[in-house]
Amino acid sequence: MTQQHRNEFIAVAGEHLPIVDNTDVAVVGGGSAGVSAAVSASRNGARVTLIERYHHLGGMASGGMVLVLDDMVNEGNEIVTTGLVTEVVERLEMQDAAVYPPPEDCLTNWEMWRKWSRWGCIDFHKTGMPQPIVHAVAFDPDAWKRVSLDLLKESNVNLRLHSWFSDVLTHDGQISGVIVQTKAGRQIIRAKMVVDATGDLDVGAAAGTSYADGQFIVTTVFRLCDVDTDRAESFEYANPEKYKKLDRAARREIGGAWGMWWLKTPLPGVVWCNCPHMPGYDGISVEHMVAAEYEGRKRMMKLLAFAQKNLPGFENARMLGAAEQMGVRQTRLLRGEYVVTREDIKSRRYFADTVCRGRDYYTPYRALLPKGLDNLIVAGRHYSADSEAQKLSREIPPCMVQGEAAGIAVTLALEAGSALRDVDYQNIQKRMRAQGADPGDRPSPNALIDNNPLAA
Ligand SMILES: Cc1cc2nc3c(=O)[nH]c(=O)nc-3n(C[C@H](O)[C@H](O)[C@H](O)COP(=O)(O)OP(=O)(O)OC[C@H]3O[C@@H](n4cnc5c(N)ncnc54)[C@H](O)[C@@H]3O)c2cc1C
């Protein structure tokens, strides 16, 4: 599949574009990381404009229908993703749109497994059975969109939906604004600082920063309705061997899925299906994404037919719908001031300039900073990590904590009139703590504190 027609190009003449906004901070991308960055920057006193290509906010967390907040706890149920993550969960709860185990249920035994595993509240990094029940949150995607809108409005963020970032404006080698494509034509938003929260490093790539081409499985996530989840669970627990066989057959039908391919959601009778796994698709290629759309929809209908016929509890199940956005896990990855490695994540390496964290890993400030640009920072799944490290550190809550830290960093740079790389990371850590977030500056007892100069 090719990106260009026989590698032909046509030069398009210069345009006169309207400046529709002049702001301190342009946050490009309204996913979980972008919304956090925008709210955080605005609450710290900057004028902020958030630019999003779709009509909704949340990215993978809502349009992509990824419906469990994971990687929130370190060993011993130490909750490490706090600040805006906690605030969002509280707001979802107020709308009856979040379900998670109380601390006394976070145990490793079969009783709790039966109670919580189909909500996705398990430590999926542990292989022994039953897996520990941990603090993880099942939520409703539409409520996520409402909560995101409320947060932006209350924080006075200027929101520009339906605006597809297409290019950067530059001046003296630095970014001076962004160009977006809209129904009304191309428009300019001038900005002193830019947060790239596109998930795919669209801004960084346009600005010429260094990156690696990453790739992982893509998934056309979907939900089924009219599922009798009580009956499905009773059958599973009363007939474990029979269920295992059926489940294996179901996963063959869909062509690749995690063990828990269906999970309960806050809506009764509605289950979230985090499958199929489709390798080999490039999440920034139109041709690949179209092919994945056809393939994913074919597979999900095959699984539905199998489930209706064979899985107790799914007899009356119907297709509620596929996610609005293709489930893309990894594309371009920043090659920034520091590149987090798989070894860093696996060894729980602590960095002195850690400004955000997830589960048991630490993210240095340098991993959010591109080389050679003074006023661009990234937040989200395209941060500076190698492909294997990113696969282990890309969940929604850590992306939100990155956003919160990036929002603080841009305001500190604006206040000092300095480049982002000259912001004192200790000031980011202090502000993170002041606003209730854990920047990871105080390593947990299981962290690796070594003599690696990059870790110092
Ligand atoms: C199928 C699947 C299952 C997953 N399962 C889990 C799970 O169970 N739990 C968990 O915590 N995490 C899970 N993840 C990971 C997690 O969902 C993502 O890594 C995380 O949501 C990324 O957030 P983000 O804000 O960095 O990026 P995104 O959510 O991708 O947000 C990027 C935003 O930028 C916008 N955007 C992109 N390009 C442009 C542009 N050019 N102009 C304007 N706007 C633009 C997008 O529309 C989007 O709103 C899963 C991911 C997938 C795909």
Short mmCIF file of C-alpha atoms and ligand atoms in Angstrom, two decimals:
data_model
loop_
_atom_site.label_atom_id
_atom_site.label_comp_id
_atom_site.label_asym_id
_atom_site.label_seq_id
_atom_site.Cartn_x
_atom_site.Cartn_y
_atom_site.Cartn_z
CA MET A 1 0.00 0.00 0.00
CA THR A 2 1.36 3.40 -0.94
CA GLN A 3 1.03 6.85 0.53
CA GLN A 4 1.47 8.73 -2.75
CA HIS A 5 0.17 7.98 -6.22
CA ARG A 6 3.26 6.60 -7.97
CA ASN A 7 5.35 9.00 -5.90
CA GLU A 8 4.05 12.00 -7.80
CA PHE A 9 3.94 15.39 -6.09
CA ILE A 10 2.40 18.76 -6.94
CA ALA A 11 3.61 21.95 -5.27
CA VAL A 12 0.72 24.03 -3.94
CA ALA A 13 1.09 27.81 -4.03
CA GLY A 14 1.29 29.96 -0.88
CA GLU A 15 -1.96 31.00 0.80
CA HIS A 16 -3.22 33.92 2.91
CA LEU A 17 -4.71 32.33 5.98
CA PRO A 18 -6.80 33.96 8.72
CA ILE A 19 -5.40 34.15 12.24
CA VAL A 20 -8.30 32.95 14.37
CA ASP A 21 -6.56 32.97 17.72
CA ASN A 22 -3.48 34.33 19.43
CA THR A 23 -2.73 32.44 22.58
CA ASP A 24 -0.06 31.57 25.14
CA VAL A 25 -0.39 27.81 24.79
CA ALA A 26 -1.82 25.75 21.95
CA VAL A 27 -2.54 22.18 23.00
CA VAL A 28 -2.97 20.04 19.91
CA GLY A 29 -5.08 16.93 20.53
CA GLY A 30 -7.97 16.60 22.97
CA GLY A 31 -7.33 13.05 24.22
CA SER A 32 -6.71 12.20 27.86
CA ALA A 33 -3.21 13.74 27.80
CA GLY A 34 -4.27 16.88 25.90
CA VAL A 35 -7.25 17.70 28.09
CA SER A 36 -5.07 17.30 31.19
CA ALA A 37 -2.37 19.52 29.70
CA ALA A 38 -4.87 22.23 28.76
CA VAL A 39 -6.61 22.25 32.15
CA SER A 40 -3.31 22.19 34.01
CA ALA A 41 -1.80 25.06 31.97
CA SER A 42 -4.93 27.16 32.26
CA ARG A 43 -5.24 26.61 36.02
CA ASN A 44 -1.63 27.75 36.28
CA GLY A 45 -2.49 31.05 34.66
CA ALA A 46 -1.82 30.65 30.93
CA ARG A 47 -4.22 31.51 28.11
CA VAL A 48 -4.85 28.13 26.51
CA THR A 49 -6.44 26.96 23.28
CA LEU A 50 -7.17 23.26 22.78
CA ILE A 51 -7.35 22.02 19.20
CA GLU A 52 -9.11 18.74 18.39
CA ARG A 53 -9.91 17.23 14.98
CA TYR A 54 -13.13 15.46 16.07
CA HIS A 55 -16.37 16.62 17.68
CA HIS A 56 -15.56 14.96 20.98
CA LEU A 57 -12.82 14.94 23.59
CA GLY A 58 -11.08 11.92 25.08
CA GLY A 59 -9.32 10.34 22.09
CA MET A 60 -8.79 6.64 22.76
CA ALA A 61 -10.48 6.95 26.16
CA SER A 62 -13.85 7.85 24.60
CA GLY A 63 -13.85 7.78 20.79
CA GLY A 64 -11.53 4.77 20.88
CA MET A 65 -13.80 3.18 23.50
CA VAL A 66 -10.96 2.07 25.77
CA LEU A 67 -13.02 1.69 28.91
CA VAL A 68 -10.77 0.79 31.85
CA LEU A 69 -8.25 3.09 33.54
CA ASP A 70 -5.20 0.93 34.17
CA ASP A 71 -1.68 1.23 35.51
CA MET A 72 -2.81 3.37 38.41
CA VAL A 73 -1.14 1.42 41.22
CA ASN A 74 2.28 0.31 42.33
CA GLU A 75 2.76 -2.79 44.46
CA GLY A 76 0.72 -2.83 47.65
CA ASN A 77 -2.08 -0.85 46.02
CA GLU A 78 -0.18 2.43 46.27
CA ILE A 79 -2.20 4.72 43.99
CA VAL A 80 0.37 6.64 41.93
CA THR A 81 -1.71 8.40 39.27
CA THR A 82 -3.45 11.16 41.18
CA GLY A 83 -4.19 14.87 40.60
CA LEU A 84 -6.39 15.32 37.54
CA VAL A 85 -6.83 11.55 37.24
CA THR A 86 -8.49 11.48 40.66
CA GLU A 87 -10.59 14.52 39.79
CA VAL A 88 -11.85 12.94 36.57
CA VAL A 89 -12.72 9.69 38.36
CA GLU A 90 -14.65 11.65 41.01
CA ARG A 91 -16.55 13.54 38.33
CA LEU A 92 -17.35 10.29 36.48
CA GLU A 93 -18.61 8.81 39.75
CA MET A 94 -20.94 11.75 40.25
CA GLN A 95 -22.52 10.76 36.92
CA ASP A 96 -22.78 7.06 37.92
CA ALA A 97 -20.27 6.40 35.19
CA ALA A 98 -17.33 4.80 37.05
CA VAL A 99 -16.97 1.45 38.81
CA TYR A 100 -13.93 0.32 40.83
CA PRO A 101 -13.22 -1.93 43.80
CA PRO A 102 -13.08 -0.45 47.30
CA PRO A 103 -9.63 -0.83 48.94
CA GLU A 104 -10.82 -3.75 51.11
CA ASP A 105 -11.62 -5.73 47.94
CA CYS A 106 -8.15 -5.27 46.46
CA LEU A 107 -6.97 -8.75 47.42
CA THR A 108 -5.69 -11.84 45.69
CA ASN A 109 -8.31 -14.54 46.11
CA TRP A 110 -10.95 -16.28 44.04
CA GLU A 111 -13.85 -14.57 45.77
CA MET A 112 -12.61 -11.12 44.75
CA TRP A 113 -11.58 -12.42 41.34
CA ARG A 114 -15.17 -13.49 40.70
CA LYS A 115 -16.45 -10.16 41.93
CA TRP A 116 -14.07 -7.85 40.02
CA SER A 117 -12.22 -9.53 37.16
CA ARG A 118 -15.00 -8.90 34.60
CA TRP A 119 -14.73 -5.21 35.41
CA GLY A 120 -11.09 -5.33 34.28
CA CYS A 121 -9.82 -4.45 37.77
CA ILE A 122 -6.98 -6.95 37.77
CA ASP A 123 -3.21 -6.65 37.71
CA PHE A 124 -2.78 -7.97 34.19
CA HIS A 125 1.01 -7.86 34.51
CA LYS A 126 0.88 -10.77 36.98
CA THR A 127 0.59 -14.18 35.38
CA GLY A 128 -0.38 -16.48 38.31
CA MET A 129 -4.07 -17.12 38.98
CA PRO A 130 -6.06 -15.56 40.44
CA GLN A 131 -4.50 -12.26 39.45
CA PRO A 132 -4.58 -9.58 42.18
CA ILE A 133 -7.57 -7.22 42.23
CA VAL A 134 -6.27 -3.66 41.99
CA HIS A 135 -7.54 -0.11 41.83
CA ALA A 136 -8.57 0.28 38.17
CA VAL A 137 -11.67 2.09 36.95
CA ALA A 138 -14.31 0.94 34.45
CA PHE A 139 -16.04 3.97 32.98
CA ASP A 140 -18.57 5.14 30.40
CA PRO A 141 -17.17 6.83 27.26
CA ASP A 142 -19.93 9.40 26.82
CA ALA A 143 -19.54 10.51 30.44
CA TRP A 144 -15.81 10.90 29.74
CA LYS A 145 -16.64 13.33 26.93
CA ARG A 146 -19.01 15.32 29.18
CA VAL A 147 -16.50 15.47 32.03
CA SER A 148 -13.77 16.65 29.64
CA LEU A 149 -16.01 19.42 28.28
CA ASP A 150 -16.92 20.52 31.83
CA LEU A 151 -13.27 20.62 32.89
CA LEU A 152 -12.24 22.74 29.91
CA LYS A 153 -15.15 25.14 30.31
CA GLU A 154 -14.62 25.59 34.05
CA SER A 155 -10.89 26.15 33.46
CA ASN A 156 -11.57 28.76 30.75
CA VAL A 157 -9.80 26.84 28.01
CA ASN A 158 -10.65 28.09 24.53
CA LEU A 159 -11.87 24.99 22.69
CA ARG A 160 -11.57 24.55 18.94
CA LEU A 161 -13.11 21.25 17.86
CA HIS A 162 -13.43 20.21 14.19
CA SER A 163 -9.94 21.57 13.61
CA TRP A 164 -7.39 19.18 12.15
CA PHE A 165 -3.77 20.21 12.78
CA SER A 166 -1.93 20.21 9.48
CA ASP A 167 1.26 22.22 9.88
CA VAL A 168 3.40 24.44 12.08
CA LEU A 169 4.27 28.08 11.57
CA THR A 170 7.87 28.81 12.36
CA HIS A 171 9.91 31.86 13.13
CA ASP A 172 13.67 31.87 13.81
CA GLY A 173 13.67 28.08 13.94
CA GLN A 174 10.99 27.93 16.65
CA ILE A 175 7.26 27.23 16.40
CA SER A 176 5.19 30.41 16.32
CA GLY A 177 1.79 28.84 15.73
CA VAL A 178 -0.14 25.99 14.19
CA ILE A 179 -2.21 25.67 11.04
CA VAL A 180 -5.45 23.72 11.17
CA GLN A 181 -7.77 22.48 8.44
CA THR A 182 -11.45 23.21 9.07
CA LYS A 183 -14.67 23.17 7.06
CA ALA A 184 -14.21 26.93 6.76
CA GLY A 185 -10.76 26.50 5.26
CA ARG A 186 -7.26 26.59 6.74
CA GLN A 187 -6.73 28.73 9.82
CA ILE A 188 -3.83 29.90 11.96
CA ILE A 189 -3.61 29.78 15.75
CA ARG A 190 -0.58 31.70 16.94
CA ALA A 191 1.00 30.46 20.16
CA LYS A 192 4.04 31.01 22.32
CA MET A 193 4.15 27.39 23.52
CA VAL A 194 2.78 24.24 21.92
CA VAL A 195 1.88 20.92 23.54
CA ASP A 196 1.79 18.04 21.07
CA ALA A 197 -0.88 15.71 22.49
CA THR A 198 -1.87 14.13 19.16
CA GLY A 199 -0.78 10.62 20.16
CA ASP A 200 1.02 10.37 16.82
CA LEU A 201 3.50 13.24 17.18
CA ASP A 202 1.83 15.13 14.33
CA VAL A 203 3.17 18.49 15.50
CA GLY A 204 6.67 17.25 16.23
CA ALA A 205 6.89 15.52 12.86
CA ALA A 206 5.70 18.65 11.03
CA ALA A 207 8.26 20.70 12.95
CA GLY A 208 11.01 18.33 11.85
CA THR A 209 11.84 16.81 15.20
CA SER A 210 13.49 13.44 15.44
CA TYR A 211 11.27 10.37 15.89
CA ALA A 212 11.13 6.61 15.42
CA ASP A 213 8.41 4.79 13.49
CA GLY A 214 6.66 2.58 16.01
CA GLN A 215 3.91 0.05 15.38
CA PHE A 216 1.79 -2.34 17.44
CA ILE A 217 -1.50 -4.19 16.99
CA VAL A 218 -4.54 -2.05 16.12
CA THR A 219 -8.06 -2.86 17.31
CA THR A 220 -11.56 -1.94 16.17
CA VAL A 221 -12.99 -1.94 19.69
CA PHE A 222 -16.75 -2.52 20.04
CA ARG A 223 -19.57 -2.93 22.54
CA LEU A 224 -22.37 -5.51 22.66
CA CYS A 225 -25.72 -4.89 24.35
CA ASP A 226 -28.41 -7.19 25.76
CA VAL A 227 -25.84 -9.49 27.33
CA ASP A 228 -26.95 -11.35 30.46
CA THR A 229 -23.67 -10.84 32.29
CA ASP A 230 -24.86 -12.61 35.48
CA ARG A 231 -25.65 -15.72 33.47
CA ALA A 232 -22.35 -15.48 31.57
CA GLU A 233 -20.35 -15.19 34.79
CA SER A 234 -22.29 -17.96 36.59
CA PHE A 235 -21.62 -20.29 33.68
CA GLU A 236 -17.94 -19.38 33.60
CA TYR A 237 -17.40 -20.01 37.31
CA ALA A 238 -19.55 -23.16 37.49
CA ASN A 239 -17.95 -24.73 34.39
CA PRO A 240 -14.37 -23.46 34.21
CA GLU A 241 -13.09 -26.13 31.81
CA LYS A 242 -16.06 -25.91 29.44
CA TYR A 243 -15.83 -22.12 29.54
CA LYS A 244 -12.09 -22.14 28.79
CA LYS A 245 -12.71 -24.23 25.67
CA LEU A 246 -15.50 -21.95 24.47
CA ASP A 247 -13.46 -18.88 25.23
CA ARG A 248 -10.50 -20.20 23.22
CA ALA A 249 -12.84 -20.88 20.29
CA ALA A 250 -14.29 -17.35 20.59
CA ARG A 251 -10.81 -15.85 20.49
CA ARG A 252 -10.04 -17.87 17.38
CA GLU A 253 -13.19 -16.44 15.74
CA ILE A 254 -12.14 -12.86 16.43
CA GLY A 255 -8.55 -13.63 15.48
CA GLY A 256 -6.60 -12.48 18.55
CA ALA A 257 -7.62 -11.04 21.90
CA TRP A 258 -6.41 -10.74 25.48
CA GLY A 259 -7.71 -13.32 27.96
CA MET A 260 -10.49 -11.01 29.20
CA TRP A 261 -11.87 -10.05 25.79
CA TRP A 262 -15.24 -8.98 27.19
CA LEU A 263 -15.65 -6.76 30.24
CA LYS A 264 -18.61 -5.28 32.02
CA THR A 265 -19.34 -1.56 31.73
CA PRO A 266 -21.32 0.83 33.96
CA LEU A 267 -24.31 0.28 31.60
CA PRO A 268 -26.19 -2.92 32.56
CA GLY A 269 -26.13 -5.55 29.83
CA VAL A 270 -23.49 -3.68 27.82
CA VAL A 271 -20.06 -5.30 27.49
CA TRP A 272 -16.84 -3.85 26.14
CA CYS A 273 -14.90 -6.05 23.69
CA ASN A 274 -11.25 -5.01 23.52
CA CYS A 275 -10.53 -7.00 20.36
CA PRO A 276 -9.56 -8.05 17.67
CA HIS A 277 -5.78 -7.81 17.68
CA MET A 278 -4.69 -6.84 14.18
CA PRO A 279 -0.93 -6.65 13.58
CA GLY A 280 0.78 -5.08 10.58
CA TYR A 281 -1.38 -1.96 10.22
CA ASP A 282 0.18 1.49 10.23
CA GLY A 283 -1.95 3.86 12.32
CA ILE A 284 -1.03 6.91 10.24
CA SER A 285 -1.64 5.41 6.80
CA VAL A 286 -5.07 6.06 5.28
CA GLU A 287 -4.84 2.89 3.21
CA HIS A 288 -3.97 0.76 6.22
CA MET A 289 -6.68 2.29 8.40
CA VAL A 290 -9.36 1.68 5.76
CA ALA A 291 -8.24 -1.93 5.40
CA ALA A 292 -8.29 -2.33 9.21
CA GLU A 293 -11.82 -0.90 9.35
CA TYR A 294 -13.10 -3.54 6.90
CA GLU A 295 -11.19 -6.33 8.59
CA GLY A 296 -12.16 -5.38 12.15
CA ARG A 297 -15.87 -5.07 11.38
CA LYS A 298 -15.87 -8.43 9.62
CA ARG A 299 -14.23 -10.10 12.60
CA MET A 300 -16.48 -8.54 15.24
CA MET A 301 -19.64 -9.76 13.46
CA LYS A 302 -18.11 -13.24 13.25
CA LEU A 303 -17.47 -13.22 16.98
CA LEU A 304 -20.99 -11.97 17.70
CA ALA A 305 -22.52 -14.83 15.69
CA PHE A 306 -20.34 -17.33 17.56
CA ALA A 307 -21.20 -15.83 20.96
CA GLN A 308 -24.96 -15.80 20.26
CA LYS A 309 -24.83 -19.47 19.31
CA ASN A 310 -22.39 -20.80 21.90
CA LEU A 311 -21.81 -18.56 24.90
CA PRO A 312 -24.37 -18.73 27.72
CA GLY A 313 -25.51 -15.19 28.52
CA PHE A 314 -24.85 -13.96 24.97
CA GLU A 315 -27.89 -15.58 23.30
CA ASN A 316 -29.67 -12.23 22.79
CA ALA A 317 -26.55 -10.10 22.40
CA ARG A 318 -26.59 -7.42 19.71
CA MET A 319 -23.98 -5.13 18.21
CA LEU A 320 -24.20 -1.79 20.00
CA GLY A 321 -21.48 -0.36 17.81
CA ALA A 322 -17.81 -0.07 17.03
CA ALA A 323 -15.72 2.75 18.44
CA GLU A 324 -15.72 6.01 16.47
CA GLN A 325 -11.93 5.94 16.39
CA MET A 326 -9.65 3.10 15.33
CA GLY A 327 -7.78 1.71 18.33
CA VAL A 328 -4.23 2.75 17.52
CA ARG A 329 -1.68 1.95 20.21
CA GLN A 330 1.59 3.13 18.72
CA THR A 331 2.84 5.13 15.72
CA ARG A 332 5.57 7.79 15.75
CA LEU A 333 7.61 7.93 18.94
CA LEU A 334 9.56 11.03 19.87
CA ARG A 335 13.34 10.69 20.02
CA GLY A 336 13.71 13.35 22.66
CA GLU A 337 16.27 14.54 25.18
CA TYR A 338 16.03 11.11 26.81
CA VAL A 339 14.59 7.92 25.36
CA VAL A 340 13.00 5.66 27.97
CA THR A 341 13.95 2.03 27.41
CA ARG A 342 12.20 -1.25 28.17
CA GLU A 343 14.95 -1.88 30.71
CA ASP A 344 14.12 1.41 32.48
CA ILE A 345 10.49 0.35 32.78
CA LYS A 346 11.14 -3.26 33.75
CA SER A 347 13.77 -2.31 36.35
CA ARG A 348 11.56 0.52 37.72
CA ARG A 349 14.41 2.97 37.19
CA TYR A 350 13.99 6.22 39.05
CA PHE A 351 15.19 9.49 37.49
CA ALA A 352 15.94 12.63 39.46
CA ASP A 353 13.94 14.68 36.93
CA THR A 354 10.87 12.44 37.11
CA VAL A 355 7.80 14.63 36.67
CA CYS A 356 5.16 11.96 36.16
CA ARG A 357 4.69 8.26 36.73
CA GLY A 358 2.48 5.24 36.18
CA ARG A 359 2.25 1.84 37.92
CA ASP A 360 5.87 1.25 39.04
CA TYR A 361 7.72 3.29 36.42
CA TYR A 362 9.05 6.84 36.34
CA THR A 363 9.07 9.30 33.44
CA PRO A 364 11.86 11.89 33.29
CA TYR A 365 11.05 15.42 32.16
CA ARG A 366 13.59 14.95 29.33
CA ALA A 367 11.37 12.26 27.79
CA LEU A 368 8.74 14.93 27.04
CA LEU A 369 11.17 17.30 25.33
CA PRO A 370 12.11 17.17 21.66
CA LYS A 371 15.66 18.02 20.72
CA GLY A 372 16.31 21.37 19.09
CA LEU A 373 12.97 23.07 19.79
CA ASP A 374 12.53 25.48 22.71
CA ASN A 375 8.76 25.74 22.88
CA LEU A 376 7.35 22.31 22.04
CA ILE A 377 6.59 19.60 24.60
CA VAL A 378 4.81 16.29 24.12
CA ALA A 379 2.31 14.51 26.36
CA GLY A 380 0.80 11.12 25.69
CA ARG A 381 1.50 7.81 24.03
CA HIS A 382 4.05 9.24 21.58
CA TYR A 383 6.43 10.37 24.32
CA SER A 384 10.13 9.62 24.01
CA ALA A 385 10.35 5.88 24.65
CA ASP A 386 11.49 2.94 22.59
CA SER A 387 8.77 0.80 21.09
CA GLU A 388 8.92 -1.92 23.75
CA ALA A 389 9.00 0.61 26.59
CA GLN A 390 5.98 2.45 25.17
CA LYS A 391 3.97 -0.79 25.03
CA LEU A 392 4.46 -1.05 28.80
CA SER A 393 3.78 2.59 29.66
CA ARG A 394 1.01 3.99 27.48
CA GLU A 395 -2.12 3.54 29.59
CA ILE A 396 -4.64 6.36 30.01
CA PRO A 397 -3.84 7.49 33.60
CA PRO A 398 -0.06 7.87 33.03
CA CYS A 399 -0.80 9.81 29.82
CA MET A 400 -3.00 12.14 31.88
CA VAL A 401 -0.25 12.66 34.46
CA GLN A 402 2.17 13.48 31.63
CA GLY A 403 -0.35 16.06 30.41
CA GLU A 404 -0.67 17.59 33.84
CA ALA A 405 3.13 17.93 34.10
CA ALA A 406 3.43 19.34 30.56
CA GLY A 407 0.76 21.96 31.37
CA ILE A 408 2.82 23.10 34.35
CA ALA A 409 6.06 23.09 32.37
CA VAL A 410 4.73 25.42 29.66
CA THR A 411 3.45 27.91 32.23
CA LEU A 412 6.76 27.90 34.08
CA ALA A 413 8.58 28.53 30.79
CA LEU A 414 6.19 31.39 29.96
CA GLU A 415 6.65 32.92 33.41
CA ALA A 416 10.44 32.78 33.11
CA GLY A 417 10.54 33.63 29.41
CA SER A 418 12.78 30.61 29.00
CA ALA A 419 13.07 27.56 26.81
CA LEU A 420 11.21 24.48 28.05
CA ARG A 421 14.46 22.59 28.55
CA ASP A 422 15.64 25.31 30.97
CA VAL A 423 12.64 24.92 33.26
CA ASP A 424 13.77 23.63 36.64
CA TYR A 425 12.17 20.20 36.96
CA GLN A 426 12.00 20.64 40.73
CA ASN A 427 9.53 23.48 40.20
CA ILE A 428 7.36 21.19 38.07
CA GLN A 429 7.51 18.58 40.83
CA LYS A 430 6.53 21.17 43.47
CA ARG A 431 3.54 22.41 41.48
CA MET A 432 2.43 18.88 40.70
CA ARG A 433 2.37 18.14 44.43
CA ALA A 434 0.60 21.44 45.16
CA GLN A 435 -2.22 20.47 42.80
CA GLY A 436 -2.53 16.96 44.27
CA ALA A 437 -0.61 15.04 41.60
CA ASP A 438 2.23 12.61 42.27
CA PRO A 439 5.21 13.65 40.09
CA GLY A 440 7.19 10.56 41.13
CA ASP A 441 9.92 12.64 42.76
CA ARG A 442 9.79 10.45 45.88
CA PRO A 443 10.66 6.96 44.69
CA SER A 444 8.66 4.06 46.11
CA PRO A 445 10.60 1.38 48.04
CA ASN A 446 10.65 -0.95 44.99
CA ALA A 447 12.26 1.66 42.66
CA LEU A 448 15.72 1.15 41.18
CA ILE A 449 18.02 3.97 42.23
CA ASP A 450 21.29 3.33 40.44
CA ASN A 451 24.42 5.14 39.38
CA ASN A 452 23.41 5.50 35.77
CA PRO A 453 24.38 9.11 34.98
CA LEU A 454 21.22 9.52 32.95
CA ALA A 455 19.21 8.52 35.98
CA ALA A 456 20.88 11.09 38.24
C1 LIG B 1 -7.48 -0.96 21.71
C2 LIG B 1 -6.77 -0.31 22.84
C3 LIG B 1 -6.93 -0.80 24.13
C4 LIG B 1 -6.31 -0.17 25.20
N1 LIG B 1 -6.54 -0.60 26.47
C5 LIG B 1 -6.22 0.19 27.52
C6 LIG B 1 -6.78 -0.05 28.81
O1 LIG B 1 -7.49 -1.03 29.03
N2 LIG B 1 -6.50 0.83 29.80
C7 LIG B 1 -5.72 1.94 29.59
O2 LIG B 1 -5.54 2.72 30.54
N3 LIG B 1 -5.17 2.20 28.38
C8 LIG B 1 -5.43 1.35 27.35
N4 LIG B 1 -4.95 1.63 26.09
C9 LIG B 1 -3.98 2.73 25.89
C10 LIG B 1 -4.62 4.10 25.96
O3 LIG B 1 -5.94 4.08 25.53
C11 LIG B 1 -3.87 5.15 25.13
O4 LIG B 1 -2.49 4.95 25.12
C12 LIG B 1 -4.16 6.55 25.68
O5 LIG B 1 -5.55 6.75 25.74
C13 LIG B 1 -3.48 7.59 24.82
O6 LIG B 1 -3.91 8.88 25.19
P1 LIG B 1 -3.34 10.15 24.39
O7 LIG B 1 -4.07 11.34 24.92
O8 LIG B 1 -1.86 10.12 24.44
O9 LIG B 1 -3.70 9.86 22.86
P2 LIG B 1 -5.12 9.75 22.16
O10 LIG B 1 -6.13 9.22 23.09
O11 LIG B 1 -4.88 9.05 20.88
O12 LIG B 1 -5.50 11.27 21.90
C14 LIG B 1 -4.98 12.02 20.84
C15 LIG B 1 -6.00 13.10 20.51
O13 LIG B 1 -5.46 13.95 19.52
C16 LIG B 1 -6.38 14.13 18.46
N5 LIG B 1 -5.61 14.35 17.26
C17 LIG B 1 -4.73 13.50 16.67
N6 LIG B 1 -4.18 14.06 15.60
C18 LIG B 1 -4.73 15.30 15.48
C19 LIG B 1 -4.55 16.35 14.54
N7 LIG B 1 -3.72 16.23 13.50
N8 LIG B 1 -5.26 17.48 14.73
C20 LIG B 1 -6.13 17.61 15.78
N9 LIG B 1 -6.33 16.63 16.68
C21 LIG B 1 -5.63 15.49 16.54
C22 LIG B 1 -7.16 12.82 18.44
O14 LIG B 1 -8.40 12.94 17.78
C23 LIG B 1 -7.29 12.53 19.93
O15 LIG B 1 -8.39 13.16 20.51
C24 LIG B 1 -5.49 0.97 24.97
C25 LIG B 1 -5.32 1.47 23.67
C26 LIG B 1 -5.95 0.84 22.62
C27 LIG B 1 -5.79 1.40 21.24
#
